[in-house]
mmCIF file of C-alpha atoms and ligand atoms in Angstrom:
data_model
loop_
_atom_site.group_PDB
_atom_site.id
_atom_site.type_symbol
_atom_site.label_atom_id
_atom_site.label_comp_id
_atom_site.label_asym_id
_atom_site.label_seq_id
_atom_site.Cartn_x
_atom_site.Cartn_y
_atom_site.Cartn_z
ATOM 1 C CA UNK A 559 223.784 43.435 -4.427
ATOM 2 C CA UNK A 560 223.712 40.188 -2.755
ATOM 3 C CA UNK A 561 226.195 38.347 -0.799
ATOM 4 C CA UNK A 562 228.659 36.124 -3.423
ATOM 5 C CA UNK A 563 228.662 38.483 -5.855
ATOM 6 C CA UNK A 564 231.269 39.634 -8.084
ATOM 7 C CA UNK A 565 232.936 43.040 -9.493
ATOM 8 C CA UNK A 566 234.237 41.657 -12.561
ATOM 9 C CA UNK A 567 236.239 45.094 -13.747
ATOM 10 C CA UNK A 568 238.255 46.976 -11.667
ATOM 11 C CA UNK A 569 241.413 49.677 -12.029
ATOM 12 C CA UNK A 570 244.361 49.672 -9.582
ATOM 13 C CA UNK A 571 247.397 52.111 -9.390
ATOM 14 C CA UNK A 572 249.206 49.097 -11.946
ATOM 15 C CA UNK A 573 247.280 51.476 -14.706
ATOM 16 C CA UNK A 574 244.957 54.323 -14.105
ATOM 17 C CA UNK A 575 243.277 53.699 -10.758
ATOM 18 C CA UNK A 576 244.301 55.596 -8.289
ATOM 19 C CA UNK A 577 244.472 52.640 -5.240
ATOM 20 C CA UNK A 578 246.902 50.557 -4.907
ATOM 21 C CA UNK A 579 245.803 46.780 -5.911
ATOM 22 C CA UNK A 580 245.582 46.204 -1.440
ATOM 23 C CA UNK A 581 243.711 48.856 -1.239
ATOM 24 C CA UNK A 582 241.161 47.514 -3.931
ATOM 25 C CA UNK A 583 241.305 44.229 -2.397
ATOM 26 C CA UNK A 584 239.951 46.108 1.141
ATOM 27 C CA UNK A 585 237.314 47.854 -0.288
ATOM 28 C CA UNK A 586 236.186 44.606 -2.320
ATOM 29 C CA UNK A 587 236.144 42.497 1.127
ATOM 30 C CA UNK A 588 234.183 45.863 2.726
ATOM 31 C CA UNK A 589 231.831 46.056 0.088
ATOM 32 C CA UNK A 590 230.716 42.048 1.006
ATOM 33 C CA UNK A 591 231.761 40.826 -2.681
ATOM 34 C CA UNK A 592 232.403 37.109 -3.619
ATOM 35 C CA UNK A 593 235.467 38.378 -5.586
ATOM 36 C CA UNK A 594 236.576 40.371 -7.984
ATOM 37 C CA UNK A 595 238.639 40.388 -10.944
ATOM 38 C CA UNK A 596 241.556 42.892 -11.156
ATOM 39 C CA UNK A 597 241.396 44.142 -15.043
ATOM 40 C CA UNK A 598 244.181 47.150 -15.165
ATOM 41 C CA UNK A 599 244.967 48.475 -18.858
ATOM 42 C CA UNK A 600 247.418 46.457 -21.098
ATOM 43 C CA UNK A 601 248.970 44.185 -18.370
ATOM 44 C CA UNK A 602 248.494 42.485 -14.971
ATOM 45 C CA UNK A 603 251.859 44.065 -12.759
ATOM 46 C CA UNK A 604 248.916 44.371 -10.083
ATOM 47 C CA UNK A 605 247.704 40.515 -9.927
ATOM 48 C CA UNK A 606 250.445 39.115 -7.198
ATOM 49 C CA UNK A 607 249.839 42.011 -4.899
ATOM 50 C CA UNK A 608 245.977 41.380 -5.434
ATOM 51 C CA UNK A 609 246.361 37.269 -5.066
ATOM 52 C CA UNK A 610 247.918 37.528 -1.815
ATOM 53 C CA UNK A 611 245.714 40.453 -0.039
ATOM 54 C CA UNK A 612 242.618 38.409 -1.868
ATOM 55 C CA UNK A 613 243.298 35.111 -0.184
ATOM 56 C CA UNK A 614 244.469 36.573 3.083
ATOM 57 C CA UNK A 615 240.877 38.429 2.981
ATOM 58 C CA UNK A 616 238.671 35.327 1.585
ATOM 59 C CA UNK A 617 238.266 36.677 -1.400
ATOM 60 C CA UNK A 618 237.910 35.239 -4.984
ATOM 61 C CA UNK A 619 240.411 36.536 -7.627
ATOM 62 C CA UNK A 620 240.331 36.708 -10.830
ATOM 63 C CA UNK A 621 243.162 37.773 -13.292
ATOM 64 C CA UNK A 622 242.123 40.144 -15.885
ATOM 65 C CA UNK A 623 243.317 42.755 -18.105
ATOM 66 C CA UNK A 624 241.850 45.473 -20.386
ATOM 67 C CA UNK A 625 242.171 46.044 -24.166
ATOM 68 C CA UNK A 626 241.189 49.275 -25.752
ATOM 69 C CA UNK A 627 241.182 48.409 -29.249
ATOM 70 C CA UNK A 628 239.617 50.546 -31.826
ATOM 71 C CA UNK A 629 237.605 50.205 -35.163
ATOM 72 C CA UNK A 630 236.740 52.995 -38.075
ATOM 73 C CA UNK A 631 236.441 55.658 -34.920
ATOM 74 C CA UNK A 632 234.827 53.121 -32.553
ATOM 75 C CA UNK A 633 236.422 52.648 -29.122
ATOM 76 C CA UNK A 634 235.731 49.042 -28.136
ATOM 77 C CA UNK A 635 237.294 48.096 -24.866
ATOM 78 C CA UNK A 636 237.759 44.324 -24.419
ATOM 79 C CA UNK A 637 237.907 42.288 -20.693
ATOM 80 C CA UNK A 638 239.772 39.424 -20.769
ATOM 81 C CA UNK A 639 239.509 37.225 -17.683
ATOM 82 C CA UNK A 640 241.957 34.487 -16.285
ATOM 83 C CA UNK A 641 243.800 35.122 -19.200
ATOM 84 C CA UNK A 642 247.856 33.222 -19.424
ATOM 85 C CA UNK A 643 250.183 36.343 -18.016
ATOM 86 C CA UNK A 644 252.821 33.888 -19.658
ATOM 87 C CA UNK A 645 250.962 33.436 -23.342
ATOM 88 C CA UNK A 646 253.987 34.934 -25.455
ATOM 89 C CA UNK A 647 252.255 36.934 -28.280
ATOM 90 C CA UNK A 648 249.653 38.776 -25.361
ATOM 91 C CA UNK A 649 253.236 39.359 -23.863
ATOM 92 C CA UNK A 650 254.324 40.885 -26.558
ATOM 93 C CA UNK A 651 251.350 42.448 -27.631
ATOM 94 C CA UNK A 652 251.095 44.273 -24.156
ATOM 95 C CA UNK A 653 254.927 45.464 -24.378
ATOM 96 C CA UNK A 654 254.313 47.142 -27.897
ATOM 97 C CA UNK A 655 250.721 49.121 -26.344
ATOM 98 C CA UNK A 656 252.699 50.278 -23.391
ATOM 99 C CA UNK A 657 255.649 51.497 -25.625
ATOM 100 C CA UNK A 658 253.350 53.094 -27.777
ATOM 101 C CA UNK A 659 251.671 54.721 -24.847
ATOM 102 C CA UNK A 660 254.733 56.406 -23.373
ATOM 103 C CA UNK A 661 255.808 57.627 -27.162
ATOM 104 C CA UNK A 662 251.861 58.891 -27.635
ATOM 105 C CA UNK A 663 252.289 60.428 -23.677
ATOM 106 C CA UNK A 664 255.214 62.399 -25.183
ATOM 107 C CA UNK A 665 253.592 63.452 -28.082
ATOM 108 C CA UNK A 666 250.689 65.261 -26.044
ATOM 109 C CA UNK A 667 252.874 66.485 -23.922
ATOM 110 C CA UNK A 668 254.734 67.982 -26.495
ATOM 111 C CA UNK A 669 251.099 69.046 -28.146
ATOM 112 C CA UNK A 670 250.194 70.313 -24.137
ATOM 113 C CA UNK A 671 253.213 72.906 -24.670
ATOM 114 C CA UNK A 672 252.747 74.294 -27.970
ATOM 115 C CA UNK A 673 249.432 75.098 -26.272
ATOM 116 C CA UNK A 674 251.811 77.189 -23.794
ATOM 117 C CA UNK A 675 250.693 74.808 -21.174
ATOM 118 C CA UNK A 676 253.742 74.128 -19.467
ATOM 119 C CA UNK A 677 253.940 70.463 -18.494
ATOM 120 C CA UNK A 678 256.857 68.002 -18.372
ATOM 121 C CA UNK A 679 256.928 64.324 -19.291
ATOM 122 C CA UNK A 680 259.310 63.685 -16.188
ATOM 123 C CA UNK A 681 256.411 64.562 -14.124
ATOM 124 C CA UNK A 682 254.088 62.880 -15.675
ATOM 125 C CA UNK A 683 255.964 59.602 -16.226
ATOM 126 C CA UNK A 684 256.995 60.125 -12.362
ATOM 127 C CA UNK A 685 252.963 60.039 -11.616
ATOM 128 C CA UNK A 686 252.512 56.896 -13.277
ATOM 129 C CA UNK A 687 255.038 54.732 -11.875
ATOM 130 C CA UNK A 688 255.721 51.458 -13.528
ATOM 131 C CA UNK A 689 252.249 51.920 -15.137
ATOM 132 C CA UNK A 690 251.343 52.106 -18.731
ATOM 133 C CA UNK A 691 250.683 55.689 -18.845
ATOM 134 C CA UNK A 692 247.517 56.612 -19.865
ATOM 135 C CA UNK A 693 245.835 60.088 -20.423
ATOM 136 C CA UNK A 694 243.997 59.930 -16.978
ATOM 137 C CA UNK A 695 248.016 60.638 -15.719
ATOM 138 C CA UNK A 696 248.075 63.297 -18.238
ATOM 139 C CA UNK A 697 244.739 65.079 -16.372
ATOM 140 C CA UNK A 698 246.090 64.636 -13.047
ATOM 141 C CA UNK A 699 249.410 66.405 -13.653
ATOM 142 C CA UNK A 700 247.462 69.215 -15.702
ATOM 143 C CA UNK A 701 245.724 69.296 -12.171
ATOM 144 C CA UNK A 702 248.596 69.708 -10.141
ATOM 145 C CA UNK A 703 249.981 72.615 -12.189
ATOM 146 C CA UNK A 704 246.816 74.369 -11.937
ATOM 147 C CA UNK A 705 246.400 74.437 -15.780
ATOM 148 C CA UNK A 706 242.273 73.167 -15.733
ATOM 149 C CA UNK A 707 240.292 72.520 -12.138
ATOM 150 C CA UNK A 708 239.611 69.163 -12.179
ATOM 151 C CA UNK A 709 240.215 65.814 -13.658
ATOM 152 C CA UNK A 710 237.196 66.120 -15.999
ATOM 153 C CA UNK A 711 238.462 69.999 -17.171
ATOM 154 C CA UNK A 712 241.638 68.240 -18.147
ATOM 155 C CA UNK A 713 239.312 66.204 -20.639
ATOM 156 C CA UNK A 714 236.710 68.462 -21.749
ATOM 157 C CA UNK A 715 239.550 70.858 -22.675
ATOM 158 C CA UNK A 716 242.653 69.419 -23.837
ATOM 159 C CA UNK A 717 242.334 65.594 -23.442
ATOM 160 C CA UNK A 718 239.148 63.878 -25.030
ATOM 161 C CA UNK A 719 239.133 62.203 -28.337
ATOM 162 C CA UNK A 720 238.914 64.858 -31.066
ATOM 163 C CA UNK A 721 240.441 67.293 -28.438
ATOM 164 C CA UNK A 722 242.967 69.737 -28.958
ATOM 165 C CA UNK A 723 245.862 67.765 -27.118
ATOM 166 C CA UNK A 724 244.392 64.315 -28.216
ATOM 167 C CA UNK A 725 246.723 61.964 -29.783
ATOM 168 C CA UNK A 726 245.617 59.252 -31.063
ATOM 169 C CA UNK A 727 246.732 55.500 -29.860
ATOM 170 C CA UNK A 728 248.092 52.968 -31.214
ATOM 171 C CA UNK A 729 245.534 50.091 -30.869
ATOM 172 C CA UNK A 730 244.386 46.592 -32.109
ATOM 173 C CA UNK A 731 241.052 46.032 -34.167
ATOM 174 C CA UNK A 732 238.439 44.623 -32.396
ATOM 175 C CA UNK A 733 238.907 41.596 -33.908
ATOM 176 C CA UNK A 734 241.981 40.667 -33.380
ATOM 177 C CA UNK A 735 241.924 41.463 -29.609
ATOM 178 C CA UNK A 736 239.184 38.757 -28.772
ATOM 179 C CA UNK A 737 241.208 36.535 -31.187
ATOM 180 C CA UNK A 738 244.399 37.693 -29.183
ATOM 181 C CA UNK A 739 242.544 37.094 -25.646
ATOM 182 C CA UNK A 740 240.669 34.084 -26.534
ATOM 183 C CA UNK A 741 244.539 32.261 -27.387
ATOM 184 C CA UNK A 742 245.652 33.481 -24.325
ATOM 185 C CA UNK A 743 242.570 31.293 -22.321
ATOM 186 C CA UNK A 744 240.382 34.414 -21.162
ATOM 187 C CA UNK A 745 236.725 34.599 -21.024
ATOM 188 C CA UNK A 746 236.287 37.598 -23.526
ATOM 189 C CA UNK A 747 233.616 40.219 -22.291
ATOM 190 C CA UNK A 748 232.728 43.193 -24.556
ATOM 191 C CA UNK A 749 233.545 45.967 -21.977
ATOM 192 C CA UNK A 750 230.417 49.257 -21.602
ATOM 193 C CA UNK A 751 229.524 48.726 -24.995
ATOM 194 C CA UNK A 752 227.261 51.953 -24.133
ATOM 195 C CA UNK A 753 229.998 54.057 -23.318
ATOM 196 C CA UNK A 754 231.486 56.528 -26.106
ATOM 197 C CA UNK A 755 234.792 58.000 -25.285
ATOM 198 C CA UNK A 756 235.440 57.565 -29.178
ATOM 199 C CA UNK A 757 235.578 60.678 -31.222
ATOM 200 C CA UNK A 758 232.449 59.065 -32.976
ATOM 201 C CA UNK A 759 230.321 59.678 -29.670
ATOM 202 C CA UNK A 760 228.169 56.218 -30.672
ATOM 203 C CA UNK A 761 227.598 53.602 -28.705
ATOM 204 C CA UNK A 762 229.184 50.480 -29.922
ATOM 205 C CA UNK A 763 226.675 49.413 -33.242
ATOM 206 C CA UNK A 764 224.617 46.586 -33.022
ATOM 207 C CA UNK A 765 226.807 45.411 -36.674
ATOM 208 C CA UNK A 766 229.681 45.607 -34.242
ATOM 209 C CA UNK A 767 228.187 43.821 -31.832
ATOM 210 C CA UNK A 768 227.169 40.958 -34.551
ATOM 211 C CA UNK A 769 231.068 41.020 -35.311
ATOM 212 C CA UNK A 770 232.598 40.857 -32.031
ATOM 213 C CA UNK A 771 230.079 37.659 -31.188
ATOM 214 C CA UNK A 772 231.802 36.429 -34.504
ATOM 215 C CA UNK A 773 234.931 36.523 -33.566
ATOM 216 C CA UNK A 774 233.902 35.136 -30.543
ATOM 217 C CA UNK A 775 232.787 36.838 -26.970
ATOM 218 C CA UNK A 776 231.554 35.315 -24.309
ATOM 219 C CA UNK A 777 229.775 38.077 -22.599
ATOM 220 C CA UNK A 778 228.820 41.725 -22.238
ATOM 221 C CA UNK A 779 228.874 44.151 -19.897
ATOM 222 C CA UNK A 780 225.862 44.845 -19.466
ATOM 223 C CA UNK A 781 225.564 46.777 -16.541
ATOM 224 C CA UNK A 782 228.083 49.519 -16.049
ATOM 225 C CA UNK A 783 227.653 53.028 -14.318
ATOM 226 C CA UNK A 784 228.365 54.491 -17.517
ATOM 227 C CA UNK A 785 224.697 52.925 -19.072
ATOM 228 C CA UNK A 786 221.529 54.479 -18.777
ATOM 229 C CA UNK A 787 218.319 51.929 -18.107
ATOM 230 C CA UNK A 788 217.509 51.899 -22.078
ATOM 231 C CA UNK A 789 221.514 50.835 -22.721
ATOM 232 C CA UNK A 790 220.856 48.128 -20.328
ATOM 233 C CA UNK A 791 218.224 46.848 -22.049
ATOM 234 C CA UNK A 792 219.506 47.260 -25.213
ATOM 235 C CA UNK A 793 222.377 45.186 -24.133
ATOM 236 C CA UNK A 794 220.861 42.656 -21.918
ATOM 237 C CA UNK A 795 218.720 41.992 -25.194
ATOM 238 C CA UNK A 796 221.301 41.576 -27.135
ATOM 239 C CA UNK A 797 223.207 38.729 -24.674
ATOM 240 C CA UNK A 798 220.799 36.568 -24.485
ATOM 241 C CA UNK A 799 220.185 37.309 -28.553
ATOM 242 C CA UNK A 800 223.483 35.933 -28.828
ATOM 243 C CA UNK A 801 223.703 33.418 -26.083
ATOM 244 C CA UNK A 802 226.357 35.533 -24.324
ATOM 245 C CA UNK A 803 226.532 35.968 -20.359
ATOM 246 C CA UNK A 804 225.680 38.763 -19.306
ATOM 247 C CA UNK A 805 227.722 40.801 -16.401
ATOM 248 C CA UNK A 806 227.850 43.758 -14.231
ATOM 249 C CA UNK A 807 230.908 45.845 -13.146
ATOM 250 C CA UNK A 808 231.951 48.860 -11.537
ATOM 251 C CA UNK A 809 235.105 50.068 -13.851
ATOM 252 C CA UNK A 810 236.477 51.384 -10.380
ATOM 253 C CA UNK A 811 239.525 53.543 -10.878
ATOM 254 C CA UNK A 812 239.693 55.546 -7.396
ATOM 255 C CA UNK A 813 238.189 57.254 -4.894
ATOM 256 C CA UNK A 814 238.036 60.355 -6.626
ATOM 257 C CA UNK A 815 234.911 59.043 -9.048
ATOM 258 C CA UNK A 816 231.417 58.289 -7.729
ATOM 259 C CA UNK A 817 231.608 55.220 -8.758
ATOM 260 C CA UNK A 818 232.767 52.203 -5.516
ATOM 261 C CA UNK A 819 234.148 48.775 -6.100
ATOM 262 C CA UNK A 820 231.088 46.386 -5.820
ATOM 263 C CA UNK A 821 228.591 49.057 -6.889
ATOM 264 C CA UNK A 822 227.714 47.285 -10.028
ATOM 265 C CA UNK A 823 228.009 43.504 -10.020
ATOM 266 C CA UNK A 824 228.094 39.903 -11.494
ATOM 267 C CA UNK A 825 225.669 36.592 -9.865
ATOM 268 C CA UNK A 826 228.419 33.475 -9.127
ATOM 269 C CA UNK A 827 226.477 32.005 -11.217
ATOM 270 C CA UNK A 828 227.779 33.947 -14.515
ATOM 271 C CA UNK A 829 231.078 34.128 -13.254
ATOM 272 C CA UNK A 830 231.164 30.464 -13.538
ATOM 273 C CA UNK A 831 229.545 30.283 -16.938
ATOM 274 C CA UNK A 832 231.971 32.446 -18.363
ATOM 275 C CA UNK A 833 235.051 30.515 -16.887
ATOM 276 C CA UNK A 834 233.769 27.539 -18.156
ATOM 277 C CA UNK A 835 233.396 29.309 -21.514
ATOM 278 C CA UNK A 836 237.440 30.391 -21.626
ATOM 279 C CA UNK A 837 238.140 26.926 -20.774
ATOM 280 C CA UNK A 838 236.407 25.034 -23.576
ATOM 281 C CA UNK A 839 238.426 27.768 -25.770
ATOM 282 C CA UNK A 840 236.901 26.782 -28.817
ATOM 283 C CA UNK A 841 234.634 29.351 -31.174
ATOM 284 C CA UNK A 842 231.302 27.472 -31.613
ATOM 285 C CA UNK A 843 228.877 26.348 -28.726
HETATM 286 P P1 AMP B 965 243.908 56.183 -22.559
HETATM 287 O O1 AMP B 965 243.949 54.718 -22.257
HETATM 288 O O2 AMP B 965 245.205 56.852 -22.285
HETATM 289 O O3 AMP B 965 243.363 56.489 -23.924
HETATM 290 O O4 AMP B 965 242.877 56.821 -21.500
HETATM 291 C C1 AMP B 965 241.596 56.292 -21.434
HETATM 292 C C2 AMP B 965 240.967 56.659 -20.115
HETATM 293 O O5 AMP B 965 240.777 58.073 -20.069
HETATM 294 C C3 AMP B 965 239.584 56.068 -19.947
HETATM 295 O O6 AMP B 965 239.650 54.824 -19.301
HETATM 296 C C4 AMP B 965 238.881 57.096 -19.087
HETATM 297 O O7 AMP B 965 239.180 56.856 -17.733
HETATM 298 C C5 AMP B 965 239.538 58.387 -19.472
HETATM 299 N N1 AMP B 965 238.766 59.173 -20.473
HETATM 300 C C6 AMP B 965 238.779 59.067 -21.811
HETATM 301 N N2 AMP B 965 237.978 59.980 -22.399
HETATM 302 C C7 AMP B 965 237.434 60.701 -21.392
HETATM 303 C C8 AMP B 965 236.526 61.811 -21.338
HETATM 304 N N3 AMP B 965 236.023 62.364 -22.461
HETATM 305 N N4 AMP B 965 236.196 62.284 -20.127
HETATM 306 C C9 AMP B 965 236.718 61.736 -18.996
HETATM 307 N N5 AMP B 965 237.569 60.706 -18.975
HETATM 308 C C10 AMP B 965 237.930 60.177 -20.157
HETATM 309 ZN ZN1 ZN B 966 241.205 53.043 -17.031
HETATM 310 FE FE1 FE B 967 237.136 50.819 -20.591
HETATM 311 FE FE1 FE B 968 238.090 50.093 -17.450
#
């Protein structure tokens, strides 16, 4: 990493992340970054906190969000960046995902005990806060009641896609997020295409791929912990295929993963092309 660079997807304690969006702010400004855009699931609750702490420390930021939307088994996780908090229908859309995620949070809960795991949702609705709760709440509760070891237990036995406990989300098609996104003024970037949480266990398909630069991306991320070196070729291949920027991110959610803020990163440079990009908001260039 170089001085002025950026970590263009991070997780703060407004979804799954496990520090608080300060916190994330402090280890941005330690890790020498340019900025870094805040990118918790389904809403931005975090961005004011992150704003203030980012300025105070002379550091760039950059509103973003997270999408998980899903396709024929595919998980395709969409970035949206500097998109409108006050665009109605992403309002909207964003109220109906978390309201689905507390009903699906109650269903595996539900699922957890017919398992004769013993589990409330009090607790685990206490754990997330004023987050949308997500199944990385889930694990850490099934932690604290002793019921699997660790965080990664949680998924491998009760939690993953496919799993025993898994429940499946309610979610947009890939299509309609970037459409969604792109309305709302973000730079769209096609989030660890490389990555399979999906019950499929593919990487996203190059046919996908062709799609979602369709519908209109303007980037991918190409280099996420989660990619091996052939991945990032792959996918660096494939951006400048398609004209699309290509960008680097650490997917931070806490201190308990190897992963740091800033250990994966975007050049200024790109960070600029794709704000330009959400700007001109139009589907051609
Ligand atoms: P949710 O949004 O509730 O579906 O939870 C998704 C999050 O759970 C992801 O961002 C990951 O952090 C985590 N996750 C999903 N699948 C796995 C898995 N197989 N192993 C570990 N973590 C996972
Ligand atoms: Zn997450
Ligand atoms: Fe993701
Ligand atoms: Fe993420």
């Amino acid at each position: 990493m170089t001085g002025g660079d950026f970590d263009l997807h991070t997780h703060s304690t407004a979804s799954d992340g496990t520090v608080s969006p300060a916190q994330l702010v402090r280890l941005a400004a330690d890790a020498g970054l340019a900025g870094f855009a805040l990118t918790d699931h389904d809403g931005w609750a975090g961005w004011a906190e992150a704003a203030l702490m980012a300025d105070a420390c002379d550091l760039e930021f950059i509103g973003g969000i997270e999408l998980s939307t899903e396709e024929d088994g595919y998980s395709v996780h969409l970035l949206g960046l500097w998109v409108d908090p006050d665009h109605a229908p992403l309002r909207a859309e964003c109220a109906r995902l978390r309201a689905e995620r507390e009903r699906r949070a109650r269903a595996i809960v539900a699922c957890l005990n017919e398992l004769g795991v013993e589990l409330r949702h009090d607790d685990v609705q206490r754990r997330a806060g004023e987050a949308p709760i997500g199944r990385p709440h889930i694990a850490a509760e099934l932690v604290a009641v002793g019921a699997v070891e660790d965080l990664q237990d949680a998924f491998d036995r009760y939690l993953r896609d496919g799993g025993p406990a898994w429940v499946p989300k309610y979610a947009l098609s890939p299509e309609d997020g970037v459409a969604l996104l792109r309305a709302a003024g973000g730079a769209v970037v096609l989030g660890h295409p490389g990555v399979s949480e999906s019950r499929r266990g593919e990487e996203v398909s190059p046919e996908l791929g062709e799609r979602l630069v369709a519908a209109g991306i303007h980037g991918v991320e190409v280099d996420h912990p989660g990619h091996d070196d052939q991945m990032r070729r792959r996918w660096s291949s494939f951006a400048r295929e398609h004209g699309l920027v290509a960008t680097g991110a650490s997917d931070f959610h806490g201190l308990h993963k190897e992963t740091t803020v800033g250990c994966r990163t975007t050049e200024a440079r790109s960070v600029r092309r794709l704000e330009e990009r959400a700007q001109r908001r139009e589907t051609a260039w």
